[in-house]
PDB file of C-alpha atoms in Angstrom:
ATOM      1  CA  MET A   1     -16.932-100.389 -58.317  1.00 78.00           C
ATOM      2  CA  GLN A   2     -14.810 -97.274 -58.710  1.00 85.00           C
ATOM      3  CA  PRO A   3     -15.501 -94.996 -61.689  1.00 89.00           C
ATOM      4  CA  LYS A   4     -12.704 -95.382 -64.238  1.00 91.00           C
ATOM      5  CA  ILE A   5     -11.164 -92.256 -65.771  1.00 90.00           C
ATOM      6  CA  LEU A   6      -8.805 -92.208 -68.763  1.00 93.00           C
ATOM      7  CA  ILE A   7      -6.521 -89.164 -68.844  1.00 91.00           C
ATOM      8  CA  TYR A   8      -4.793 -87.960 -71.994  1.00 90.00           C
ATOM      9  CA  ALA A   9      -2.744 -84.825 -71.371  1.00 82.00           C
ATOM     10  CA  THR A  10       0.714 -83.358 -71.628  1.00 75.00           C
ATOM     11  CA  SER A  11       3.009 -84.739 -68.970  1.00 73.00           C
ATOM     12  CA  HIS A  12       2.849 -81.531 -66.892  1.00 74.00           C
ATOM     13  CA  TYR A  13      -0.944 -81.313 -66.746  1.00 73.00           C
ATOM     14  CA  ARG A  14      -1.383 -85.076 -66.562  1.00 79.00           C
ATOM     15  CA  SER A  15       0.678 -85.133 -63.365  1.00 78.00           C
ATOM     16  CA  GLY A  16      -1.333 -82.252 -61.934  1.00 81.00           C
ATOM     17  CA  ILE A  17      -4.640 -83.920 -62.783  1.00 84.00           C
ATOM     18  CA  MET A  18      -3.481 -87.218 -61.281  1.00 80.00           C
ATOM     19  CA  ILE A  19      -2.413 -85.472 -58.070  1.00 81.00           C
ATOM     20  CA  ASN A  20      -5.657 -83.491 -57.776  1.00 82.00           C
ATOM     21  CA  LEU A  21      -7.804 -86.599 -58.279  1.00 84.00           C
ATOM     22  CA  ALA A  22      -5.658 -88.953 -56.190  1.00 78.00           C
ATOM     23  CA  LYS A  23      -7.839 -88.526 -53.097  1.00 81.00           C
ATOM     24  CA  GLU A  24     -11.091 -89.102 -55.019  1.00 84.00           C
ATOM     25  CA  ASP A  25     -12.716 -92.542 -55.082  1.00 86.00           C
ATOM     26  CA  VAL A  26     -11.838 -93.168 -58.731  1.00 87.00           C
ATOM     27  CA  GLU A  27      -9.521 -95.364 -60.805  1.00 88.00           C
ATOM     28  CA  LEU A  28      -7.087 -93.330 -62.929  1.00 90.00           C
ATOM     29  CA  VAL A  29      -5.622 -94.595 -66.211  1.00 91.00           C
ATOM     30  CA  GLU A  30      -2.999 -92.676 -68.202  1.00 89.00           C
ATOM     31  CA  ALA A  31      -2.583 -92.417 -71.970  1.00 90.00           C
ATOM     32  CA  ASN A  32       0.729 -91.031 -73.227  1.00 86.00           C
ATOM     33  CA  THR A  33      -0.090 -90.735 -76.939  1.00 87.00           C
ATOM     34  CA  THR A  34      -3.124 -90.492 -79.189  1.00 89.00           C
ATOM     35  CA  ASP A  35      -2.598 -94.074 -80.340  1.00 91.00           C
ATOM     36  CA  ASP A  36      -2.331 -95.201 -76.715  1.00 92.00           C
ATOM     37  CA  LEU A  37      -5.560 -93.342 -75.895  1.00 91.00           C
ATOM     38  CA  LEU A  38      -7.526 -94.903 -78.769  1.00 92.00           C
ATOM     39  CA  SER A  39      -6.105 -98.358 -78.082  1.00 93.00           C
ATOM     40  CA  LYS A  40      -7.237 -98.230 -74.436  1.00 94.00           C
ATOM     41  CA  ALA A  41     -10.621 -96.748 -75.394  1.00 93.00           C
ATOM     42  CA  ASN A  42     -11.121 -99.635 -77.809  1.00 92.00           C
ATOM     43  CA  LYS A  43     -10.233-102.313 -75.253  1.00 92.00           C
ATOM     44  CA  ASP A  44     -12.111-101.047 -72.183  1.00 92.00           C
ATOM     45  CA  THR A  45     -15.089 -98.966 -71.054  1.00 92.00           C
ATOM     46  CA  TYR A  46     -14.539 -95.741 -69.127  1.00 92.00           C
ATOM     47  CA  ASP A  47     -16.801 -93.528 -67.055  1.00 91.00           C
ATOM     48  CA  LEU A  48     -14.974 -90.352 -68.082  1.00 91.00           C
ATOM     49  CA  PHE A  49     -12.308 -89.152 -70.488  1.00 93.00           C
ATOM     50  CA  ILE A  50     -10.137 -86.127 -69.650  1.00 91.00           C
ATOM     51  CA  LEU A  51      -8.530 -84.725 -72.793  1.00 89.00           C
ATOM     52  CA  ASP A  52      -5.885 -82.013 -72.779  1.00 84.00           C
ATOM     53  CA  SER A  53      -5.549 -79.940 -75.920  1.00 75.00           C
ATOM     54  CA  ASN A  54      -2.296 -78.850 -77.497  1.00 66.00           C
ATOM     55  CA  SER A  55      -1.338 -77.337 -80.822  1.00 48.00           C
ATOM     56  CA  GLU A  56      -1.594 -80.750 -82.509  1.00 55.00           C
ATOM     57  CA  THR A  57      -4.798 -81.996 -80.905  1.00 64.00           C
ATOM     58  CA  ASP A  58      -8.286 -81.758 -82.449  1.00 76.00           C
ATOM     59  CA  LEU A  59     -10.397 -82.427 -79.346  1.00 78.00           C
ATOM     60  CA  PHE A  60     -13.676 -82.908 -81.194  1.00 81.00           C
ATOM     61  CA  GLY A  61     -12.128 -85.157 -83.817  1.00 83.00           C
ATOM     62  CA  LEU A  62     -10.505 -87.211 -81.042  1.00 85.00           C
ATOM     63  CA  SER A  63     -13.835 -87.377 -79.193  1.00 86.00           C
ATOM     64  CA  GLU A  64     -15.576 -88.749 -82.278  1.00 86.00           C
ATOM     65  CA  LYS A  65     -12.956 -91.487 -82.573  1.00 89.00           C
ATOM     66  CA  ILE A  66     -13.391 -92.409 -78.887  1.00 90.00           C
ATOM     67  CA  ARG A  67     -17.162 -92.564 -79.215  1.00 87.00           C
ATOM     68  CA  ALA A  68     -16.879 -94.729 -82.308  1.00 87.00           C
ATOM     69  CA  PHE A  69     -15.989 -97.580 -79.935  1.00 89.00           C
ATOM     70  CA  LYS A  70     -19.154 -99.335 -78.765  1.00 86.00           C
ATOM     71  CA  GLY A  71     -18.233 -99.399 -75.074  1.00 86.00           C
ATOM     72  CA  ASN A  72     -17.627 -95.637 -74.964  1.00 90.00           C
ATOM     73  CA  LYS A  73     -20.183 -94.309 -77.445  1.00 85.00           C
ATOM     74  CA  ASP A  74     -21.925 -92.247 -74.711  1.00 85.00           C
ATOM     75  CA  ALA A  75     -18.865 -91.486 -72.587  1.00 87.00           C
ATOM     76  CA  PRO A  76     -18.696 -88.078 -70.878  1.00 90.00           C
ATOM     77  CA  ILE A  77     -15.637 -86.042 -71.855  1.00 90.00           C
ATOM     78  CA  LEU A  78     -13.889 -83.211 -70.024  1.00 89.00           C
ATOM     79  CA  TYR A  79     -11.689 -80.919 -72.104  1.00 87.00           C
ATOM     80  CA  VAL A  80      -8.685 -79.196 -70.576  1.00 84.00           C
ATOM     81  CA  SER A  81      -7.965 -76.323 -72.904  1.00 78.00           C
ATOM     82  CA  ALA A  82      -5.866 -73.175 -73.056  1.00 72.00           C
ATOM     83  CA  ARG A  83      -8.860 -71.314 -74.489  1.00 69.00           C
ATOM     84  CA  LYS A  84     -12.610 -71.512 -74.201  1.00 66.00           C
ATOM     85  CA  VAL A  85     -14.160 -74.329 -76.253  1.00 60.00           C
ATOM     86  CA  SER A  86     -16.900 -73.453 -78.771  1.00 59.00           C
ATOM     87  CA  LEU A  87     -20.282 -73.744 -77.060  1.00 53.00           C
ATOM     88  CA  GLU A  88     -21.934 -74.665 -80.363  1.00 56.00           C
ATOM     89  CA  ARG A  89     -19.691 -77.687 -80.853  1.00 55.00           C
ATOM     90  CA  THR A  90     -19.951 -78.604 -77.170  1.00 52.00           C
ATOM     91  CA  PHE A  91     -23.740 -78.784 -77.310  1.00 48.00           C
ATOM     92  CA  VAL A  92     -23.553 -80.860 -80.485  1.00 51.00           C
ATOM     93  CA  GLY A  93     -21.433 -83.267 -78.445  1.00 49.00           C
ATOM     94  CA  TYR A  94     -24.320 -83.703 -75.981  1.00 52.00           C
ATOM     95  CA  GLU A  95     -26.205 -85.668 -78.633  1.00 56.00           C
ATOM     96  CA  THR A  96     -24.172 -88.737 -77.678  1.00 56.00           C
ATOM     97  CA  GLY A  97     -22.824 -87.744 -74.267  1.00 64.00           C
ATOM     98  CA  PRO A  98     -21.940 -84.639 -72.252  1.00 70.00           C
ATOM     99  CA  ILE A  99     -18.866 -82.555 -72.961  1.00 79.00           C
ATOM    100  CA  LEU A 100     -17.571 -79.969 -70.492  1.00 81.00           C
ATOM    101  CA  SER A 101     -14.413 -77.887 -70.574  1.00 79.00           C
ATOM    102  CA  ILE A 102     -12.164 -76.089 -68.144  1.00 82.00           C
ATOM    103  CA  VAL A 103      -9.621 -73.467 -69.140  1.00 81.00           C
ATOM    104  CA  LYS A 104      -5.982 -73.563 -68.105  1.00 79.00           C
ATOM    105  CA  PRO A 105      -4.854 -72.676 -65.559  1.00 81.00           C
ATOM    106  CA  PHE A 106      -7.585 -74.207 -63.410  1.00 80.00           C
ATOM    107  CA  SER A 107      -7.948 -74.743 -59.698  1.00 85.00           C
ATOM    108  CA  PRO A 108      -8.082 -78.249 -58.185  1.00 85.00           C
ATOM    109  CA  LYS A 109     -11.606 -77.433 -56.995  1.00 89.00           C
ATOM    110  CA  ASP A 110     -12.796 -76.654 -60.549  1.00 87.00           C
ATOM    111  CA  LEU A 111     -11.297 -79.898 -61.808  1.00 87.00           C
ATOM    112  CA  ILE A 112     -12.833 -82.019 -59.057  1.00 88.00           C
ATOM    113  CA  ASN A 113     -16.257 -80.366 -59.365  1.00 89.00           C
ATOM    114  CA  ASN A 114     -16.390 -80.977 -63.127  1.00 87.00           C
ATOM    115  CA  VAL A 115     -15.178 -84.556 -62.757  1.00 88.00           C
ATOM    116  CA  ASN A 116     -17.761 -85.332 -60.048  1.00 88.00           C
ATOM    117  CA  LEU A 117     -20.518 -83.684 -62.087  1.00 88.00           C
ATOM    118  CA  LEU A 118     -19.782 -85.780 -65.178  1.00 88.00           C
ATOM    119  CA  ILE A 119     -19.387 -89.020 -63.227  1.00 87.00           C
ATOM    120  CA  LYS A 120     -22.658 -88.377 -61.392  1.00 87.00           C
ATOM    121  CA  PHE A 121     -24.348 -87.791 -64.742  1.00 85.00           C
ATOM    122  CA  LYS A 122     -22.893 -91.050 -66.101  1.00 84.00           C
ATOM    123  CA  ILE A 123     -24.074 -93.051 -63.074  1.00 82.00           C
ATOM    124  CA  GLN A 124     -27.585 -91.562 -63.212  1.00 85.00           C
ATOM    125  CA  ARG A 125     -27.853 -92.162 -66.957  1.00 84.00           C
ATOM    126  CA  ASP A 126     -26.632 -95.757 -66.661  1.00 83.00           C
ATOM    127  CA  THR A 127     -29.133 -96.370 -63.852  1.00 86.00           C
ATOM    128  CA  LEU A 128     -31.937 -94.918 -65.967  1.00 86.00           C
ATOM    129  CA  LEU A 129     -30.929 -97.014 -68.972  1.00 82.00           C
ATOM    130  CA  GLU A 130     -30.893-100.143 -66.823  1.00 85.00           C
ATOM    131  CA  LYS A 131     -34.380 -99.365 -65.506  1.00 89.00           C
ATOM    132  CA  ASN A 132     -35.605 -98.727 -69.050  1.00 86.00           C
ATOM    133  CA  LEU A 133     -34.231-102.085 -70.187  1.00 86.00           C
ATOM    134  CA  LYS A 134     -35.984-103.833 -67.295  1.00 89.00           C
ATOM    135  CA  LEU A 135     -39.226-102.013 -68.106  1.00 88.00           C
ATOM    136  CA  GLU A 136     -38.954-103.003 -71.773  1.00 87.00           C
ATOM    137  CA  GLN A 137     -38.386-106.614 -70.693  1.00 87.00           C
ATOM    138  CA  VAL A 138     -41.491-106.516 -68.484  1.00 86.00           C
ATOM    139  CA  LEU A 139     -43.518-105.023 -71.335  1.00 87.00           C
ATOM    140  CA  ARG A 140     -42.294-107.725 -73.722  1.00 85.00           C
ATOM    141  CA  GLU A 141     -43.183-110.432 -71.200  1.00 84.00           C
ATOM    142  CA  ASN A 142     -46.648-108.916 -70.696  1.00 86.00           C
ATOM    143  CA  GLU A 143     -47.163-108.775 -74.465  1.00 85.00           C
ATOM    144  CA  GLU A 144     -46.164-112.431 -74.736  1.00 84.00           C
ATOM    145  CA  LYS A 145     -48.555-113.354 -71.908  1.00 85.00           C
ATOM    146  CA  ALA A 146     -51.377-111.367 -73.526  1.00 84.00           C
ATOM    147  CA  LYS A 147     -50.744-113.125 -76.854  1.00 85.00           C
ATOM    148  CA  LEU A 148     -50.747-116.507 -75.124  1.00 85.00           C
ATOM    149  CA  ILE A 149     -54.041-115.715 -73.396  1.00 86.00           C
ATOM    150  CA  GLU A 150     -55.557-114.559 -76.702  1.00 84.00           C
ATOM    151  CA  ASP A 151     -54.358-117.734 -78.452  1.00 83.00           C
ATOM    152  CA  GLN A 152     -55.902-119.852 -75.700  1.00 85.00           C
ATOM    153  CA  ARG A 153     -59.166-117.908 -75.958  1.00 82.00           C
ATOM    154  CA  VAL A 154     -59.310-118.468 -79.736  1.00 81.00           C
ATOM    155  CA  THR A 155     -58.557-122.179 -79.265  1.00 82.00           C
ATOM    156  CA  LEU A 156     -61.271-122.588 -76.622  1.00 80.00           C
ATOM    157  CA  PHE A 157     -63.751-120.670 -78.788  1.00 78.00           C
ATOM    158  CA  SER A 158     -62.970-122.941 -81.756  1.00 77.00           C
ATOM    159  CA  GLN A 159     -63.362-126.033 -79.591  1.00 77.00           C
ATOM    160  CA  ALA A 160     -66.701-124.742 -78.270  1.00 74.00           C
ATOM    161  CA  LYS A 161     -67.927-124.118 -81.827  1.00 74.00           C
ATOM    162  CA  LEU A 162     -66.914-127.626 -82.882  1.00 74.00           C
ATOM    163  CA  SER A 163     -68.639-129.097 -79.836  1.00 74.00           C
ATOM    164  CA  SER A 164     -71.837-127.160 -80.603  1.00 73.00           C
ATOM    165  CA  LEU A 165     -71.737-128.290 -84.232  1.00 70.00           C
ATOM    166  CA  GLY A 166     -71.277-131.891 -83.070  1.00 70.00           C
ATOM    167  CA  GLU A 167     -74.275-131.676 -80.777  1.00 71.00           C
ATOM    168  CA  MET A 168     -76.347-130.073 -83.550  1.00 71.00           C
ATOM    169  CA  ALA A 169     -75.333-132.752 -86.023  1.00 66.00           C
ATOM    170  CA  ALA A 170     -76.237-135.467 -83.542  1.00 66.00           C
ATOM    171  CA  GLY A 171     -79.647-133.879 -82.993  1.00 65.00           C
ATOM    172  CA  VAL A 172     -80.290-133.577 -86.733  1.00 59.00           C
ATOM    173  CA  ALA A 173     -79.195-137.184 -87.256  1.00 60.00           C
ATOM    174  CA  HIS A 174     -81.598-138.301 -84.513  1.00 59.00           C
ATOM    175  CA  GLU A 175     -84.489-136.362 -86.083  1.00 59.00           C
ATOM    176  CA  ILE A 176     -83.717-137.899 -89.466  1.00 60.00           C
ATOM    177  CA  ASN A 177     -83.111-141.430 -88.202  1.00 58.00           C
ATOM    178  CA  THR A 178     -86.370-141.652 -86.181  1.00 63.00           C
ATOM    179  CA  PRO A 179     -88.805-141.388 -89.150  1.00 64.00           C
ATOM    180  CA  LEU A 180     -86.438-143.430 -91.307  1.00 60.00           C
ATOM    181  CA  ALA A 181     -86.570-146.240 -88.762  1.00 63.00           C
ATOM    182  CA  ALA A 182     -90.397-146.140 -88.801  1.00 62.00           C
ATOM    183  CA  ILE A 183     -90.395-146.209 -92.588  1.00 66.00           C
ATOM    184  CA  LYS A 184     -88.031-149.185 -92.556  1.00 66.00           C
ATOM    185  CA  ILE A 185     -90.287-151.130 -90.192  1.00 67.00           C
ATOM    186  CA  LEU A 186     -93.416-150.420 -92.216  1.00 63.00           C
ATOM    187  CA  SER A 187     -91.688-151.247 -95.496  1.00 67.00           C
ATOM    188  CA  ASP A 188     -90.491-154.587 -94.041  1.00 65.00           C
ATOM    189  CA  GLN A 189     -94.007-155.385 -92.892  1.00 63.00           C
ATOM    190  CA  LEU A 190     -95.374-154.368 -96.257  1.00 63.00           C
ATOM    191  CA  GLN A 191     -92.904-156.695 -97.962  1.00 65.00           C
ATOM    192  CA  GLU A 192     -94.117-159.543 -95.759  1.00 65.00           C
ATOM    193  CA  PHE A 193     -97.718-158.845 -96.665  1.00 61.00           C
ATOM    194  CA  LEU A 194     -96.858-158.764-100.349  1.00 61.00           C
ATOM    195  CA  ASP A 195     -95.379-162.247-100.018  1.00 61.00           C
ATOM    196  CA  ASP A 196     -98.581-163.601 -98.422  1.00 60.00           C
ATOM    197  CA  GLU A 197    -101.449-165.059-100.416  1.00 54.00           C
ATOM    198  CA  PRO A 198    -104.119-163.816-100.781  1.00 59.00           C
ATOM    199  CA  LEU A 199    -103.289-160.078-100.630  1.00 57.00           C
ATOM    200  CA  ASP A 200    -105.242-157.892 -98.213  1.00 62.00           C
ATOM    201  CA  ARG A 201    -105.365-154.799-100.400  1.00 63.00           C
ATOM    202  CA  SER A 202    -107.138-152.587 -97.818  1.00 68.00           C
ATOM    203  CA  LEU A 203    -104.425-153.344 -95.209  1.00 61.00           C
ATOM    204  CA  ILE A 204    -101.665-152.620 -97.726  1.00 61.00           C
ATOM    205  CA  LYS A 205    -103.262-149.285 -98.597  1.00 64.00           C
ATOM    206  CA  ARG A 206    -103.407-148.297 -94.875  1.00 66.00           C
ATOM    207  CA  MET A 207     -99.747-149.201 -94.351  1.00 58.00           C
ATOM    208  CA  ALA A 208     -98.709-147.307 -97.475  1.00 59.00           C
ATOM    209  CA  ALA A 209    -100.607-144.259 -96.249  1.00 63.00           C
ATOM    210  CA  LYS A 210     -98.637-144.332 -92.993  1.00 59.00           C
ATOM    211  CA  ILE A 211     -95.371-144.250 -94.901  1.00 57.00           C
TER     212      ILE A 211
END
């Protein structure tokens, strides 16, 4: 896909810029007024904005309005100015995207070099952002897998504890039931002897001692 450039300049310089960039592998879009520029910046995403200053244009104020649109919040901007742009304000502009400037009159070579530099920066940054998003996705997936594994480990541990408790309870029940069964048998026999006549007191005493 061709890089898309939106050009806002006076008719004279806009024509010169269009001619100089005509042979480059880019898509050129013109804006005739400030309202036209902002309308197009709001509707579409661009790889570069070229802004020409005149007596009525506040380049930095215009740049802030362009970058207020979500699709162009990091857009590179190239200023075409009759005088050198403040370096301090230019570097502040780098917080959200690069800003370069060329001073009128400029050579076609200067224009093309600056345009290619900013487009290359945009492509490299977009590629890096895409890789970062993929890396974040992989990290999220790994975190989800790790959580799933931990949940399964906790579940298996709980099941193992319950199984051990069940086995222990069964063993305790067996230990309790065995003497109880013997006591039951002896008590039944003792009851039978108590019902007999005459009573064998010595036998009853021996059976009671066993209980």
